[in-house]
PDB file of C-alpha atoms in Angstrom:
ATOM      1  CA  MET A   1     -61.533 -38.601 -41.880  1.00 36.00           C
ATOM      2  CA  LYS A   2     -65.017 -39.146 -43.270  1.00 39.00           C
ATOM      3  CA  ILE A   3     -67.203 -36.092 -43.600  1.00 43.00           C
ATOM      4  CA  LYS A   4     -70.983 -36.396 -43.413  1.00 46.00           C
ATOM      5  CA  GLY A   5     -72.434 -36.640 -46.881  1.00 46.00           C
ATOM      6  CA  THR A   6     -69.185 -37.658 -48.558  1.00 45.00           C
ATOM      7  CA  GLU A   7     -68.082 -40.855 -50.195  1.00 46.00           C
ATOM      8  CA  THR A   8     -64.552 -42.230 -50.148  1.00 44.00           C
ATOM      9  CA  SER A   9     -64.821 -43.087 -53.828  1.00 47.00           C
ATOM     10  CA  LYS A  10     -67.110 -42.493 -56.768  1.00 51.00           C
ATOM     11  CA  PRO A  11     -69.894 -45.042 -57.277  1.00 52.00           C
ATOM     12  CA  ALA A  12     -68.955 -47.682 -59.833  1.00 50.00           C
ATOM     13  CA  ASN A  13     -70.872 -48.288 -63.046  1.00 49.00           C
ATOM     14  CA  VAL A  14     -73.671 -45.785 -62.538  1.00 57.00           C
ATOM     15  CA  ARG A  15     -72.921 -43.602 -65.578  1.00 54.00           C
ATOM     16  CA  LYS A  16     -75.807 -43.317 -68.008  1.00 60.00           C
ATOM     17  CA  SER A  17     -73.747 -41.425 -70.587  1.00 67.00           C
ATOM     18  CA  LYS A  18     -70.092 -40.805 -71.392  1.00 78.00           C
ATOM     19  CA  ARG A  19     -68.329 -37.873 -69.682  1.00 83.00           C
ATOM     20  CA  ILE A  20     -66.456 -35.276 -71.734  1.00 88.00           C
ATOM     21  CA  ASP A  21     -63.593 -33.217 -70.290  1.00 91.00           C
ATOM     22  CA  TYR A  22     -64.880 -29.636 -70.251  1.00 92.00           C
ATOM     23  CA  TYR A  23     -63.303 -26.899 -68.137  1.00 94.00           C
ATOM     24  CA  SER A  24     -65.224 -23.757 -67.273  1.00 95.00           C
ATOM     25  CA  LYS A  25     -66.331 -21.620 -64.354  1.00 97.00           C
ATOM     26  CA  ILE A  26     -69.981 -22.073 -63.422  1.00 98.00           C
ATOM     27  CA  TYR A  27     -72.009 -20.429 -60.681  1.00 98.00           C
ATOM     28  CA  CYS A  28     -74.343 -21.726 -57.984  1.00 99.00           C
ATOM     29  CA  THR A  29     -77.114 -19.234 -57.197  1.00 98.00           C
ATOM     30  CA  LYS A  30     -79.103 -21.392 -54.785  1.00 98.00           C
ATOM     31  CA  SER A  31     -78.915 -24.678 -52.877  1.00 98.00           C
ATOM     32  CA  ILE A  32     -81.793 -26.735 -51.488  1.00 98.00           C
ATOM     33  CA  GLN A  33     -81.210 -29.357 -48.811  1.00 96.00           C
ATOM     34  CA  GLU A  34     -83.844 -31.156 -46.752  1.00 94.00           C
ATOM     35  CA  GLY A  35     -86.433 -28.477 -47.541  1.00 92.00           C
ATOM     36  CA  ARG A  36     -84.116 -25.587 -46.612  1.00 97.00           C
ATOM     37  CA  THR A  37     -83.289 -23.130 -49.380  1.00 98.00           C
ATOM     38  CA  GLU A  38     -80.185 -20.958 -49.328  1.00 97.00           C
ATOM     39  CA  GLU A  39     -79.929 -18.207 -51.947  1.00 98.00           C
ATOM     40  CA  TYR A  40     -76.585 -16.556 -52.596  1.00 97.00           C
ATOM     41  CA  ASP A  41     -76.394 -12.784 -53.155  1.00 96.00           C
ATOM     42  CA  VAL A  42     -72.980 -13.431 -54.674  1.00 97.00           C
ATOM     43  CA  PRO A  43     -73.116 -16.735 -56.588  1.00 98.00           C
ATOM     44  CA  ILE A  44     -70.631 -19.410 -55.522  1.00 98.00           C
ATOM     45  CA  GLU A  45     -67.996 -20.016 -58.184  1.00 98.00           C
ATOM     46  CA  LEU A  46     -67.453 -23.680 -59.061  1.00 98.00           C
ATOM     47  CA  MET A  47     -65.030 -25.278 -61.512  1.00 98.00           C
ATOM     48  CA  LEU A  48     -66.667 -27.511 -64.096  1.00 97.00           C
ATOM     49  CA  ILE A  49     -64.271 -30.320 -65.046  1.00 97.00           C
ATOM     50  CA  ASN A  50     -66.452 -32.666 -67.080  1.00 95.00           C
ATOM     51  CA  ILE A  51     -69.913 -32.887 -68.524  1.00 92.00           C
ATOM     52  CA  SER A  52     -72.352 -35.370 -70.049  1.00 88.00           C
ATOM     53  CA  ILE A  53     -75.956 -35.320 -71.206  1.00 86.00           C
ATOM     54  CA  GLY A  54     -77.073 -36.190 -67.687  1.00 85.00           C
ATOM     55  CA  GLY A  55     -74.497 -34.732 -65.354  1.00 92.00           C
ATOM     56  CA  LEU A  56     -71.606 -32.519 -64.351  1.00 95.00           C
ATOM     57  CA  GLY A  57     -68.337 -33.043 -62.527  1.00 97.00           C
ATOM     58  CA  ILE A  58     -67.309 -30.032 -60.443  1.00 98.00           C
ATOM     59  CA  ILE A  59     -64.654 -28.957 -57.953  1.00 98.00           C
ATOM     60  CA  SER A  60     -65.453 -26.497 -55.172  1.00 98.00           C
ATOM     61  CA  GLU A  61     -63.898 -24.990 -52.062  1.00 97.00           C
ATOM     62  CA  ARG A  62     -67.274 -25.541 -50.418  1.00 96.00           C
ATOM     63  CA  ILE A  63     -68.827 -28.906 -49.646  1.00 97.00           C
ATOM     64  CA  PHE A  64     -72.379 -29.638 -50.740  1.00 98.00           C
ATOM     65  CA  GLU A  65     -73.780 -32.733 -49.071  1.00 97.00           C
ATOM     66  CA  LYS A  66     -75.158 -35.679 -51.025  1.00 98.00           C
ATOM     67  CA  ASP A  67     -78.764 -35.121 -52.225  1.00 98.00           C
ATOM     68  CA  THR A  68     -78.443 -31.314 -52.106  1.00 98.00           C
ATOM     69  CA  VAL A  69     -80.025 -29.651 -55.151  1.00 98.00           C
ATOM     70  CA  LEU A  70     -77.974 -26.868 -56.736  1.00 98.00           C
ATOM     71  CA  VAL A  71     -79.337 -24.192 -59.059  1.00 98.00           C
ATOM     72  CA  LEU A  72     -76.609 -23.353 -61.558  1.00 97.00           C
ATOM     73  CA  ASP A  73     -75.813 -20.782 -64.216  1.00 97.00           C
ATOM     74  CA  LEU A  74     -73.365 -21.999 -66.831  1.00 95.00           C
ATOM     75  CA  LYS A  75     -72.038 -21.198 -70.260  1.00 93.00           C
ATOM     76  CA  LEU A  76     -71.172 -23.802 -72.899  1.00 90.00           C
ATOM     77  CA  GLU A  77     -69.368 -22.580 -76.000  1.00 90.00           C
ATOM     78  CA  GLU A  78     -70.602 -19.014 -75.358  1.00 91.00           C
ATOM     79  CA  VAL A  79     -74.248 -20.118 -74.906  1.00 92.00           C
ATOM     80  CA  LYS A  80     -75.690 -19.237 -71.487  1.00 95.00           C
ATOM     81  CA  TYR A  81     -77.940 -21.585 -69.537  1.00 93.00           C
ATOM     82  CA  GLU A  82     -79.595 -20.323 -66.359  1.00 94.00           C
ATOM     83  CA  LYS A  83     -81.393 -22.113 -63.548  1.00 95.00           C
ATOM     84  CA  VAL A  84     -80.071 -25.567 -64.359  1.00 95.00           C
ATOM     85  CA  TYR A  85     -81.065 -27.877 -61.488  1.00 96.00           C
ATOM     86  CA  ALA A  86     -78.603 -30.587 -60.478  1.00 97.00           C
ATOM     87  CA  LYS A  87     -78.553 -33.010 -57.554  1.00 98.00           C
ATOM     88  CA  VAL A  88     -75.346 -33.918 -55.706  1.00 98.00           C
ATOM     89  CA  MET A  89     -74.891 -37.663 -56.204  1.00 98.00           C
ATOM     90  CA  TRP A  90     -71.494 -38.030 -54.521  1.00 97.00           C
ATOM     91  CA  VAL A  91     -68.782 -35.962 -52.847  1.00 98.00           C
ATOM     92  CA  MET A  92     -65.064 -36.656 -52.501  1.00 98.00           C
ATOM     93  CA  LYS A  93     -62.518 -34.589 -50.543  1.00 98.00           C
ATOM     94  CA  MET A  94     -59.435 -33.613 -52.570  1.00 96.00           C
ATOM     95  CA  GLY A  95     -56.950 -31.774 -50.341  1.00 96.00           C
ATOM     96  CA  ASP A  96     -58.585 -28.446 -49.476  1.00 96.00           C
ATOM     97  CA  MET A  97     -61.229 -28.852 -52.198  1.00 98.00           C
ATOM     98  CA  TYR A  98     -64.255 -31.059 -52.816  1.00 98.00           C
ATOM     99  CA  ARG A  99     -65.119 -32.907 -55.986  1.00 98.00           C
ATOM    100  CA  HIS A 100     -68.831 -33.421 -56.609  1.00 98.00           C
ATOM    101  CA  GLY A 101     -70.738 -35.550 -59.087  1.00 98.00           C
ATOM    102  CA  LEU A 102     -74.006 -33.880 -60.086  1.00 97.00           C
ATOM    103  CA  GLU A 103     -77.012 -35.246 -61.937  1.00 96.00           C
ATOM    104  CA  ILE A 104     -78.930 -32.705 -64.014  1.00 94.00           C
ATOM    105  CA  PHE A 105     -82.636 -33.326 -63.618  1.00 88.00           C
ATOM    106  CA  ASN A 106     -84.352 -30.585 -65.604  1.00 77.00           C
ATOM    107  CA  VAL A 107     -82.421 -30.715 -68.850  1.00 79.00           C
ATOM    108  CA  SER A 108     -84.136 -28.346 -71.285  1.00 78.00           C
ATOM    109  CA  GLY A 109     -84.420 -29.336 -74.932  1.00 86.00           C
ATOM    110  CA  ARG A 110     -81.885 -26.664 -75.910  1.00 87.00           C
ATOM    111  CA  LEU A 111     -79.338 -27.769 -73.287  1.00 86.00           C
ATOM    112  CA  TYR A 112     -79.932 -31.455 -74.088  1.00 84.00           C
ATOM    113  CA  LYS A 113     -79.228 -30.845 -77.792  1.00 87.00           C
ATOM    114  CA  HIS A 114     -76.127 -28.818 -76.964  1.00 87.00           C
ATOM    115  CA  LEU A 115     -74.747 -31.519 -74.671  1.00 84.00           C
ATOM    116  CA  GLY A 116     -75.495 -34.160 -77.288  1.00 81.00           C
ATOM    117  CA  ALA A 117     -73.553 -32.174 -79.899  1.00 82.00           C
ATOM    118  CA  LEU A 118     -70.359 -32.157 -77.834  1.00 75.00           C
ATOM    119  CA  ASP A 119     -67.942 -34.949 -78.706  1.00 52.00           C
ATOM    120  CA  ASN A 120     -64.968 -36.616 -77.016  1.00 41.00           C
ATOM    121  CA  SER A 121     -62.386 -34.400 -78.711  1.00 42.00           C
ATOM    122  CA  ILE A 122     -63.560 -31.152 -77.080  1.00 44.00           C
ATOM    123  CA  ARG A 123     -61.280 -29.738 -74.403  1.00 41.00           C
ATOM    124  CA  THR A 124     -62.265 -26.193 -73.498  1.00 44.00           C
ATOM    125  CA  THR A 125     -60.760 -23.855 -70.945  1.00 43.00           C
ATOM    126  CA  VAL A 126     -62.551 -20.636 -69.996  1.00 45.00           C
TER     127      VAL A 126
END
């Protein structure tokens, strides 16, 4: 069954940078879709599964449609980053969960340097 805003597979060959396996809980504080903003009194917990300089791979119990902008709070190696904006590029249903590919579009200098410093050997679980 196809769900609106989902893809049956990830887009091929659109990666701008290499993904690194990185496992952590991150939190969505707000979503923006078609001009409608939804703020969450209790942030939505998401599971980060991989990361790159330009994007994030997440798994969620909740579906976010393609082109939705998420405002995220995350921690990388004990460094907190707040109000990271990421756009949903694709969605794939996985059993009762949803896998999302996100593109970060306001990468701060500090976050950009941190992401650039991560290498392929890092595998972190939080």
